[in-house]
mmCIF file of C-alpha atoms and ligand atoms in Angstrom:
data_model
loop_
_atom_site.group_PDB
_atom_site.id
_atom_site.type_symbol
_atom_site.label_atom_id
_atom_site.label_comp_id
_atom_site.label_asym_id
_atom_site.label_seq_id
_atom_site.Cartn_x
_atom_site.Cartn_y
_atom_site.Cartn_z
ATOM 1 C CA MET L 22 203.963 -36.185 74.623
ATOM 2 C CA PRO L 23 206.607 -36.185 77.376
ATOM 3 C CA ILE L 24 209.952 -34.667 76.439
ATOM 4 C CA VAL L 25 212.653 -36.290 78.537
ATOM 5 C CA MET L 26 215.573 -33.931 79.200
ATOM 6 C CA LYS L 27 219.146 -35.175 79.715
ATOM 7 C CA ASN L 28 220.413 -35.579 83.308
ATOM 8 C CA ASP L 29 222.646 -32.532 82.935
ATOM 9 C CA ALA L 30 220.143 -30.339 81.030
ATOM 10 C CA THR L 31 220.272 -26.747 82.242
ATOM 11 C CA GLU L 32 217.322 -24.621 83.348
ATOM 12 C CA SER L 33 217.709 -22.465 80.264
ATOM 13 C CA GLN L 34 217.550 -25.545 77.993
ATOM 14 C CA VAL L 35 214.313 -26.590 79.758
ATOM 15 C CA ALA L 36 212.989 -23.052 79.304
ATOM 16 C CA ALA L 37 213.944 -23.041 75.617
ATOM 17 C CA VAL L 38 211.975 -26.249 74.998
ATOM 18 C CA GLY L 39 209.049 -24.689 76.880
ATOM 19 C CA ALA L 40 209.183 -21.645 74.608
ATOM 20 C CA VAL L 41 209.044 -23.803 71.465
ATOM 21 C CA ILE L 42 206.043 -25.722 72.847
ATOM 22 C CA ARG L 43 204.295 -22.420 73.584
ATOM 23 C CA ALA L 44 205.071 -21.149 70.084
ATOM 24 C CA MET L 45 203.319 -24.276 68.734
ATOM 25 C CA GLY L 46 200.200 -23.184 70.635
ATOM 26 C CA PHE L 47 200.481 -25.716 73.481
ATOM 27 C CA THR L 48 201.315 -25.473 77.185
ATOM 28 C CA PRO L 49 204.562 -26.934 78.605
ATOM 29 C CA GLN L 50 204.328 -28.597 82.012
ATOM 30 C CA PRO L 51 207.813 -29.346 83.421
ATOM 31 C CA MET L 52 207.952 -32.228 85.916
ATOM 32 C CA PRO L 53 211.307 -32.113 87.704
ATOM 33 C CA GLY L 54 212.300 -35.659 88.772
ATOM 34 C CA ILE L 55 215.150 -36.927 90.935
ATOM 35 C CA GLN L 56 217.317 -37.797 87.907
ATOM 36 C CA ARG L 57 216.012 -35.479 85.217
ATOM 37 C CA THR L 58 213.211 -33.179 84.148
ATOM 38 C CA THR L 59 210.405 -34.329 81.872
ATOM 39 C CA ILE L 60 208.307 -31.725 80.082
ATOM 40 C CA CYS L 61 204.732 -32.683 79.251
ATOM 41 C CA VAL L 62 202.857 -31.011 76.415
ATOM 42 C CA LEU L 63 199.308 -30.029 77.316
ATOM 43 C CA GLY L 64 196.556 -29.041 74.921
ATOM 44 C CA ASN L 65 197.327 -31.138 71.856
ATOM 45 C CA LYS L 66 194.460 -33.169 70.433
ATOM 46 C CA SER L 67 196.551 -35.235 68.026
ATOM 47 C CA ARG L 68 200.161 -36.293 67.444
ATOM 48 C CA VAL L 69 202.531 -33.315 67.569
ATOM 49 C CA ASP L 70 205.335 -32.934 65.036
ATOM 50 C CA SER L 71 208.280 -33.072 67.417
ATOM 51 C CA SER L 72 211.138 -32.940 64.890
ATOM 52 C CA GLN L 73 212.069 -29.390 65.922
ATOM 53 C CA ILE L 74 212.243 -30.342 69.612
ATOM 54 C CA GLU L 75 214.177 -33.591 69.137
ATOM 55 C CA VAL L 76 217.284 -31.724 67.949
ATOM 56 C CA MET L 77 217.321 -29.111 70.717
ATOM 57 C CA ASP L 78 220.156 -28.941 73.270
ATOM 58 C CA GLY L 79 219.478 -30.868 76.470
ATOM 59 C CA VAL L 80 216.718 -33.044 74.956
ATOM 60 C CA MET L 81 217.299 -36.780 75.448
ATOM 61 C CA GLU L 82 214.129 -38.227 73.992
ATOM 62 C CA VAL L 83 210.627 -37.332 72.843
ATOM 63 C CA ILE L 84 208.055 -39.998 73.691
ATOM 64 C CA HIS L 85 204.810 -40.262 71.769
ATOM 65 C CA VAL L 86 202.458 -41.658 74.393
ATOM 66 C CA THR L 87 200.467 -44.583 73.121
ATOM 67 C CA LYS L 88 197.996 -44.752 76.012
ATOM 68 C CA PRO L 89 194.702 -42.801 76.202
ATOM 69 C CA PHE L 90 195.762 -41.490 79.633
ATOM 70 C CA LYS L 91 198.615 -39.264 78.564
ATOM 71 C CA LEU L 92 199.496 -37.279 81.684
ATOM 72 C CA VAL L 93 198.873 -40.186 84.031
ATOM 73 C CA SER L 94 200.886 -42.605 81.870
ATOM 74 C CA ARG L 95 204.200 -43.918 83.179
ATOM 75 C CA GLU L 96 205.755 -43.482 79.722
ATOM 76 C CA GLY L 97 208.714 -41.129 79.943
ATOM 77 C CA LYS L 98 208.084 -40.213 83.584
ATOM 78 C CA GLU L 99 209.595 -41.096 86.942
ATOM 79 C CA PRO L 100 207.253 -42.282 89.705
ATOM 80 C CA THR L 101 205.511 -39.336 91.370
ATOM 81 C CA VAL L 102 205.885 -38.801 95.100
ATOM 82 C CA VAL L 103 202.933 -36.904 96.602
ATOM 83 C CA ARG L 104 203.974 -35.146 99.798
ATOM 84 C CA VAL L 105 201.512 -34.244 102.540
ATOM 85 C CA GLY L 106 203.280 -32.968 105.656
ATOM 86 C CA ALA L 107 205.692 -35.728 106.674
ATOM 87 C CA ASN L 108 203.901 -38.260 104.441
ATOM 88 C CA ALA L 109 205.385 -39.172 101.070
ATOM 89 C CA PHE L 110 203.037 -41.304 98.962
ATOM 90 C CA GLY L 111 205.238 -43.202 96.520
ATOM 91 C CA GLY L 112 208.321 -42.955 98.757
ATOM 92 C CA ALA L 113 210.028 -45.706 100.779
ATOM 93 C CA ALA L 114 208.010 -45.029 103.949
ATOM 94 C CA LEU L 115 204.373 -46.097 103.691
ATOM 95 C CA PRO L 116 201.812 -43.557 104.933
ATOM 96 C CA VAL L 117 198.927 -45.046 106.913
ATOM 97 C CA ILE L 118 195.710 -43.005 106.997
ATOM 98 C CA ALA L 119 193.395 -44.072 109.826
ATOM 99 C CA GLY L 120 190.255 -42.987 111.622
ATOM 100 C CA PRO L 121 186.525 -43.597 111.680
ATOM 101 C CA CYS L 122 184.292 -43.763 108.623
ATOM 102 C CA ALA L 123 182.535 -40.575 109.749
ATOM 103 C CA VAL L 124 183.230 -37.781 112.201
ATOM 104 C CA GLU L 125 180.444 -38.487 114.708
ATOM 105 C CA ASP L 126 181.165 -36.056 117.508
ATOM 106 C CA ARG L 127 184.018 -33.893 118.714
ATOM 107 C CA ALA L 128 185.137 -35.836 121.796
ATOM 108 C CA ARG L 129 185.005 -39.210 120.056
ATOM 109 C CA PHE L 130 186.972 -37.964 117.037
ATOM 110 C CA LEU L 131 189.653 -36.230 119.110
ATOM 111 C CA GLU L 132 190.052 -39.418 121.134
ATOM 112 C CA ILE L 133 190.365 -41.775 118.150
ATOM 113 C CA ALA L 134 192.787 -39.346 116.500
ATOM 114 C CA GLU L 135 195.151 -39.666 119.487
ATOM 115 C CA ILE L 136 194.690 -43.456 119.582
ATOM 116 C CA VAL L 137 195.559 -44.026 115.908
ATOM 117 C CA LYS L 138 198.486 -41.609 116.135
ATOM 118 C CA GLU L 139 199.834 -43.525 119.116
ATOM 119 C CA ALA L 140 199.546 -46.762 117.108
ATOM 120 C CA GLY L 141 201.567 -45.264 114.250
ATOM 121 C CA ALA L 142 199.046 -43.718 111.828
ATOM 122 C CA THR L 143 200.560 -40.867 109.841
ATOM 123 C CA MET L 144 197.337 -39.173 108.682
ATOM 124 C CA LEU L 145 193.743 -38.930 109.936
ATOM 125 C CA ARG L 146 190.632 -39.857 108.012
ATOM 126 C CA GLY L 147 186.965 -39.105 108.725
ATOM 127 C CA GLY L 148 183.936 -38.202 106.664
ATOM 128 C CA ALA L 149 182.105 -34.915 107.168
ATOM 129 C CA TYR L 150 179.981 -35.428 104.032
ATOM 130 C CA LYS L 151 178.949 -39.062 103.713
ATOM 131 C CA PRO L 152 177.721 -40.757 100.516
ATOM 132 C CA ARG L 153 175.102 -43.076 102.047
ATOM 133 C CA THR L 154 172.981 -45.584 100.188
ATOM 134 C CA SER L 155 169.897 -44.404 102.111
ATOM 135 C CA PRO L 156 168.910 -40.726 102.295
ATOM 136 C CA TYR L 157 167.645 -41.456 105.835
ATOM 137 C CA ALA L 158 171.037 -42.684 107.090
ATOM 138 C CA PHE L 159 173.522 -40.374 108.878
ATOM 139 C CA GLN L 160 174.825 -37.921 106.263
ATOM 140 C CA GLY L 161 177.749 -36.460 108.225
ATOM 141 C CA LEU L 162 178.262 -33.315 110.292
ATOM 142 C CA GLY L 163 179.143 -31.095 107.317
ATOM 143 C CA GLU L 164 181.288 -28.052 108.092
ATOM 144 C CA ASN L 165 181.154 -28.822 111.797
ATOM 145 C CA GLY L 166 182.817 -32.147 111.018
ATOM 146 C CA LEU L 167 185.533 -30.335 109.070
ATOM 147 C CA LYS L 168 186.160 -28.055 112.062
ATOM 148 C CA ILE L 169 186.503 -31.037 114.380
ATOM 149 C CA MET L 170 188.999 -32.631 111.986
ATOM 150 C CA ALA L 171 190.998 -29.405 111.820
ATOM 151 C CA GLU L 172 191.101 -29.355 115.622
ATOM 152 C CA ALA L 173 192.340 -32.957 115.649
ATOM 153 C CA ARG L 174 195.104 -31.934 113.234
ATOM 154 C CA GLU L 175 196.102 -29.131 115.628
ATOM 155 C CA LYS L 176 196.196 -31.524 118.571
ATOM 156 C CA THR L 177 197.964 -34.468 116.916
ATOM 157 C CA GLY L 178 200.071 -32.712 114.286
ATOM 158 C CA LEU L 179 198.773 -35.235 111.721
ATOM 159 C CA PRO L 180 197.372 -34.065 108.365
ATOM 160 C CA ILE L 181 193.735 -34.857 107.551
ATOM 161 C CA CYS L 182 191.930 -36.462 104.625
ATOM 162 C CA THR L 183 188.194 -36.112 104.002
ATOM 163 C CA GLU L 184 185.719 -36.622 101.176
ATOM 164 C CA VAL L 185 184.127 -33.972 99.012
ATOM 165 C CA MET L 186 180.858 -35.047 97.422
ATOM 166 C CA ASP L 187 179.922 -32.210 95.087
ATOM 167 C CA THR L 188 181.332 -29.219 93.241
ATOM 168 C CA ASP L 189 179.532 -26.746 95.547
ATOM 169 C CA THR L 190 181.586 -27.756 98.587
ATOM 170 C CA VAL L 191 185.042 -28.152 96.990
ATOM 171 C CA GLU L 192 186.198 -24.713 98.104
ATOM 172 C CA LEU L 193 184.969 -25.176 101.664
ATOM 173 C CA VAL L 194 186.430 -28.676 102.061
ATOM 174 C CA SER L 195 189.780 -27.676 100.567
ATOM 175 C CA GLU L 196 190.011 -24.781 103.028
ATOM 176 C CA TYR L 197 190.077 -27.273 105.900
ATOM 177 C CA THR L 198 191.607 -30.481 104.611
ATOM 178 C CA ASP L 199 195.124 -31.493 103.609
ATOM 179 C CA VAL L 200 193.956 -34.184 101.160
ATOM 180 C CA ILE L 201 190.623 -34.143 99.313
ATOM 181 C CA GLN L 202 189.063 -37.551 98.868
ATOM 182 C CA ILE L 203 186.932 -38.370 95.846
ATOM 183 C CA GLY L 204 184.826 -41.370 96.804
ATOM 184 C CA ALA L 205 184.219 -44.458 94.702
ATOM 185 C CA ARG L 206 180.691 -43.312 93.801
ATOM 186 C CA ASN L 207 182.030 -40.063 92.408
ATOM 187 C CA MET L 208 184.889 -41.463 90.349
ATOM 188 C CA TYR L 209 182.759 -40.919 87.239
ATOM 189 C CA ASN L 210 181.654 -37.417 88.270
ATOM 190 C CA PHE L 211 183.690 -35.609 85.635
ATOM 191 C CA SER L 212 182.679 -32.082 86.639
ATOM 192 C CA LEU L 213 183.795 -32.828 90.208
ATOM 193 C CA LEU L 214 187.077 -34.298 88.945
ATOM 194 C CA LYS L 215 187.713 -31.174 86.871
ATOM 195 C CA ARG L 216 186.853 -28.959 89.820
ATOM 196 C CA VAL L 217 189.317 -30.660 92.213
ATOM 197 C CA GLY L 218 191.866 -30.523 89.415
ATOM 198 C CA LYS L 219 191.645 -26.745 89.525
ATOM 199 C CA GLN L 220 192.416 -26.443 93.229
ATOM 200 C CA LYS L 221 195.776 -26.999 94.876
ATOM 201 C CA LYS L 222 195.239 -29.648 97.557
ATOM 202 C CA PRO L 223 196.359 -33.230 96.804
ATOM 203 C CA VAL L 224 193.518 -35.560 95.792
ATOM 204 C CA LEU L 225 192.912 -39.124 96.961
ATOM 205 C CA LEU L 226 190.970 -40.699 94.090
ATOM 206 C CA LYS L 227 189.142 -43.911 94.890
ATOM 207 C CA ARG L 228 188.448 -46.513 92.224
ATOM 208 C CA GLY L 229 184.790 -46.672 91.200
ATOM 209 C CA LEU L 230 182.740 -49.683 92.225
ATOM 210 C CA SER L 231 182.669 -51.046 88.694
ATOM 211 C CA ALA L 232 185.548 -49.173 87.114
ATOM 212 C CA THR L 233 188.132 -50.900 84.968
ATOM 213 C CA ILE L 234 191.765 -49.909 85.515
ATOM 214 C CA ASN L 235 191.634 -47.875 82.295
ATOM 215 C CA GLU L 236 188.533 -45.972 83.451
ATOM 216 C CA PHE L 237 190.177 -45.373 86.837
ATOM 217 C CA LEU L 238 193.270 -43.915 85.179
ATOM 218 C CA MET L 239 191.144 -41.809 82.823
ATOM 219 C CA ALA L 240 189.388 -40.347 85.884
ATOM 220 C CA ALA L 241 192.808 -39.375 87.261
ATOM 221 C CA GLU L 242 193.642 -37.900 83.839
ATOM 222 C CA TYR L 243 190.741 -35.440 84.302
ATOM 223 C CA ILE L 244 192.342 -34.132 87.498
ATOM 224 C CA LEU L 245 195.860 -33.865 86.057
ATOM 225 C CA SER L 246 194.585 -32.229 82.884
ATOM 226 C CA GLU L 247 193.302 -29.308 84.980
ATOM 227 C CA GLY L 248 196.778 -28.759 86.448
ATOM 228 C CA ASN L 249 196.692 -30.719 89.714
ATOM 229 C CA TRP L 250 199.378 -33.423 89.513
ATOM 230 C CA ASN L 251 199.178 -34.406 93.176
ATOM 231 C CA VAL L 252 196.892 -37.391 92.805
ATOM 232 C CA ILE L 253 197.027 -40.485 95.010
ATOM 233 C CA LEU L 254 195.079 -43.439 93.603
ATOM 234 C CA CYS L 255 193.207 -45.792 95.930
ATOM 235 C CA GLU L 256 192.125 -49.373 95.229
ATOM 236 C CA ARG L 257 189.119 -50.014 97.478
ATOM 237 C CA GLY L 258 187.611 -53.143 95.990
ATOM 238 C CA ILE L 259 185.247 -53.614 93.076
ATOM 239 C CA ARG L 260 181.823 -55.221 92.804
ATOM 240 C CA THR L 261 181.850 -58.854 91.810
ATOM 241 C CA PHE L 262 179.418 -61.768 92.120
ATOM 242 C CA GLU L 263 180.916 -62.633 95.548
ATOM 243 C CA GLU L 264 178.572 -61.976 98.456
ATOM 244 C CA GLN L 265 180.745 -62.908 101.449
ATOM 245 C CA THR L 266 182.571 -59.608 101.174
ATOM 246 C CA ARG L 267 181.208 -56.130 100.481
ATOM 247 C CA ASN L 268 183.531 -55.807 97.476
ATOM 248 C CA THR L 269 186.431 -57.815 96.069
ATOM 249 C CA LEU L 270 189.878 -56.322 96.606
ATOM 250 C CA ASP L 271 191.638 -56.267 93.247
ATOM 251 C CA LEU L 272 195.232 -56.704 94.392
ATOM 252 C CA SER L 273 196.352 -57.320 90.823
ATOM 253 C CA ALA L 274 195.538 -53.667 90.096
ATOM 254 C CA ILE L 275 198.529 -52.545 92.202
ATOM 255 C CA PRO L 276 201.410 -53.915 90.087
ATOM 256 C CA ILE L 277 199.479 -53.164 86.886
ATOM 257 C CA ILE L 278 198.906 -49.535 87.855
ATOM 258 C CA HIS L 279 202.562 -49.180 88.839
ATOM 259 C CA GLU L 280 203.420 -50.402 85.358
ATOM 260 C CA LEU L 281 200.934 -48.090 83.613
ATOM 261 C CA SER L 282 201.150 -44.929 85.700
ATOM 262 C CA HIS L 283 203.635 -42.781 87.605
ATOM 263 C CA LEU L 284 201.027 -42.025 90.285
ATOM 264 C CA PRO L 285 201.192 -43.658 93.734
ATOM 265 C CA ILE L 286 198.452 -46.137 94.650
ATOM 266 C CA ILE L 287 197.284 -47.029 98.146
ATOM 267 C CA VAL L 288 194.822 -49.680 99.345
ATOM 268 C CA ASP L 289 191.666 -49.412 101.465
ATOM 269 C CA PRO L 290 191.166 -52.894 102.952
ATOM 270 C CA SER L 291 188.145 -51.703 104.988
ATOM 271 C CA HIS L 292 185.744 -50.831 102.165
ATOM 272 C CA ALA L 293 187.224 -53.621 100.067
ATOM 273 C CA SER L 294 186.033 -56.383 102.373
ATOM 274 C CA GLY L 295 183.344 -54.776 104.547
ATOM 275 C CA ARG L 296 184.405 -57.095 107.376
ATOM 276 C CA TRP L 297 186.800 -56.203 110.142
ATOM 277 C CA ASP L 298 188.166 -59.752 110.315
ATOM 278 C CA SER L 299 189.489 -59.508 106.742
ATOM 279 C CA VAL L 300 191.073 -56.096 107.122
ATOM 280 C CA ILE L 301 194.402 -57.189 108.644
ATOM 281 C CA PRO L 302 195.094 -60.018 106.162
ATOM 282 C CA LEU L 303 194.207 -57.749 103.231
ATOM 283 C CA ALA L 304 196.395 -54.941 104.586
ATOM 284 C CA ARG L 305 199.301 -57.369 104.840
ATOM 285 C CA ALA L 306 198.703 -58.541 101.277
ATOM 286 C CA ALA L 307 198.452 -54.964 100.025
ATOM 287 C CA VAL L 308 201.843 -54.064 101.459
ATOM 288 C CA ALA L 309 203.358 -57.285 100.112
ATOM 289 C CA VAL L 310 202.089 -56.545 96.611
ATOM 290 C CA GLY L 311 203.622 -53.057 96.595
ATOM 291 C CA ALA L 312 200.899 -50.649 97.712
ATOM 292 C CA ASP L 313 202.206 -47.144 98.477
ATOM 293 C CA GLY L 314 200.174 -46.829 101.672
ATOM 294 C CA LEU L 315 196.915 -47.781 103.373
ATOM 295 C CA ILE L 316 193.685 -46.110 104.457
ATOM 296 C CA VAL L 317 191.944 -47.956 107.297
ATOM 297 C CA GLU L 318 188.741 -47.416 109.288
ATOM 298 C CA VAL L 319 189.182 -47.538 113.075
ATOM 299 C CA HIS L 320 186.504 -46.929 115.719
ATOM 300 C CA GLN L 321 186.518 -47.119 119.537
ATOM 301 C CA ASN L 322 183.257 -49.034 119.545
ATOM 302 C CA PRO L 323 182.391 -50.355 116.066
ATOM 303 C CA LYS L 324 179.019 -51.701 117.224
ATOM 304 C CA GLU L 325 177.883 -48.138 117.863
ATOM 305 C CA ALA L 326 179.463 -46.542 114.793
ATOM 306 C CA PHE L 327 177.099 -44.347 112.748
ATOM 307 C CA SER L 328 178.458 -45.920 109.552
ATOM 308 C CA ASP L 329 180.668 -48.849 108.485
ATOM 309 C CA GLY L 330 180.944 -50.379 111.984
ATOM 310 C CA PRO L 331 181.205 -53.965 110.652
ATOM 311 C CA GLN L 332 184.408 -53.132 108.772
ATOM 312 C CA SER L 333 185.989 -50.909 111.441
ATOM 313 C CA LEU L 334 188.910 -52.156 113.503
ATOM 314 C CA LYS L 335 188.987 -51.655 117.248
ATOM 315 C CA PRO L 336 192.100 -49.796 118.450
ATOM 316 C CA ASP L 337 193.902 -52.955 119.649
ATOM 317 C CA LYS L 338 193.396 -54.598 116.249
ATOM 318 C CA PHE L 339 194.699 -51.503 114.484
ATOM 319 C CA LEU L 340 197.812 -51.766 116.617
ATOM 320 C CA ASN L 341 198.168 -55.397 115.463
ATOM 321 C CA LEU L 342 197.786 -54.270 111.852
ATOM 322 C CA MET L 343 200.575 -51.717 112.270
ATOM 323 C CA GLN L 344 202.885 -54.328 113.820
ATOM 324 C CA ASP L 345 202.182 -56.812 111.024
ATOM 325 C CA ILE L 346 202.679 -54.409 108.155
ATOM 326 C CA ARG L 347 205.947 -53.165 109.673
ATOM 327 C CA LEU L 348 207.395 -56.655 109.207
ATOM 328 C CA ILE L 349 206.020 -57.082 105.707
ATOM 329 C CA ALA L 350 207.097 -53.626 104.565
ATOM 330 C CA LYS L 351 210.667 -54.443 105.566
ATOM 331 C CA SER L 352 210.641 -57.599 103.458
ATOM 332 C CA VAL L 353 209.634 -55.640 100.341
ATOM 333 C CA GLY L 354 212.149 -52.842 100.871
ATOM 334 C CA ARG L 355 209.696 -50.337 102.369
ATOM 335 C CA GLN L 356 209.141 -49.109 105.896
ATOM 336 C CA VAL L 357 206.233 -48.092 108.128
HETATM 337 C C1 LIG E 1 184.829 -43.807 102.799
HETATM 338 O O1 LIG E 1 186.051 -43.686 102.668
HETATM 339 O O2 LIG E 1 184.245 -43.708 103.903
HETATM 340 C C2 LIG E 1 184.029 -44.171 101.614
HETATM 341 C C3 LIG E 1 182.733 -43.870 101.533
HETATM 342 O O3 LIG E 1 184.744 -44.841 100.691
HETATM 343 P P1 LIG E 1 184.340 -45.366 99.218
HETATM 344 O O4 LIG E 1 184.075 -44.145 98.425
HETATM 345 O O5 LIG E 1 185.550 -46.135 98.793
HETATM 346 O O6 LIG E 1 183.125 -46.245 99.366
HETATM 347 MN MN1 LIG E 2 183.310 -45.801 105.307
#
């Protein structure tokens, strides 16, 4: 139940509404926006009698959310901007996260970090814990991989984003990373979602392989309900009957999610298609359709990549991608 305060509501009026919510046995969660503050009510299981709040000074409107995802819902809220260093997900400038699928070794990662930065990437990606289909495939360098990523951040000044696969490693990963990624396979791992909701680092939540938009937003609701509102959604393709591509990029999810939720949503054209030759066209389309950023796999020598080589762009192609999306971003009122 978001309580929308008037533009000129004072801090003490916001505090007074908070006190009434607390007296009702619930928790107030103020969300200061650019225009006005919205106060969310946490902890209610059913419709709250808001008559007492509606008449309070500074209150513009009380909205009874009709969607199952209450905190994530757009109703009564301004779009959220998630800030990570100089990146603002949901702002006018589109962040571009780039790097290899996995951190393979120190020298190679430090080199690709410089290359993608030079091309215009604003954040680094790389997996230290890899969710592989086969238990015999490369599983990632673990903490050593995290250390290499932290060194790359030092050297480039770019923030880093990496995946956490289980609750046991959340603390360790969040010590190193700037953004914690929850992979597609873990979108339904509710104990992991709750756990990352309890820590402070922003979360990049990928859409599950077979998740509907509602299920995707409910997964985000788990994270917000634990107190972490810095969630960036990521459309990375869903499984369909099509076999030419690894997954099918659901571009229609972007405008729909913008309509349903205040959270920013970015696109991963690499995992969506599984083929490097589709990555640039899909990235262009993603920007055109209103995505709030991109996450792209780039490797110096995709043929030798430990994982996801077929979908990784070579550095010169990543440069082309950046040039292309700059033009498209401008035409939709954004910039790169
Ligand atoms: C990844 O980003 O390398 C990854 C495994 O992504 P997803 O969870 O979308 O498959
Ligand atoms: Mn990958």
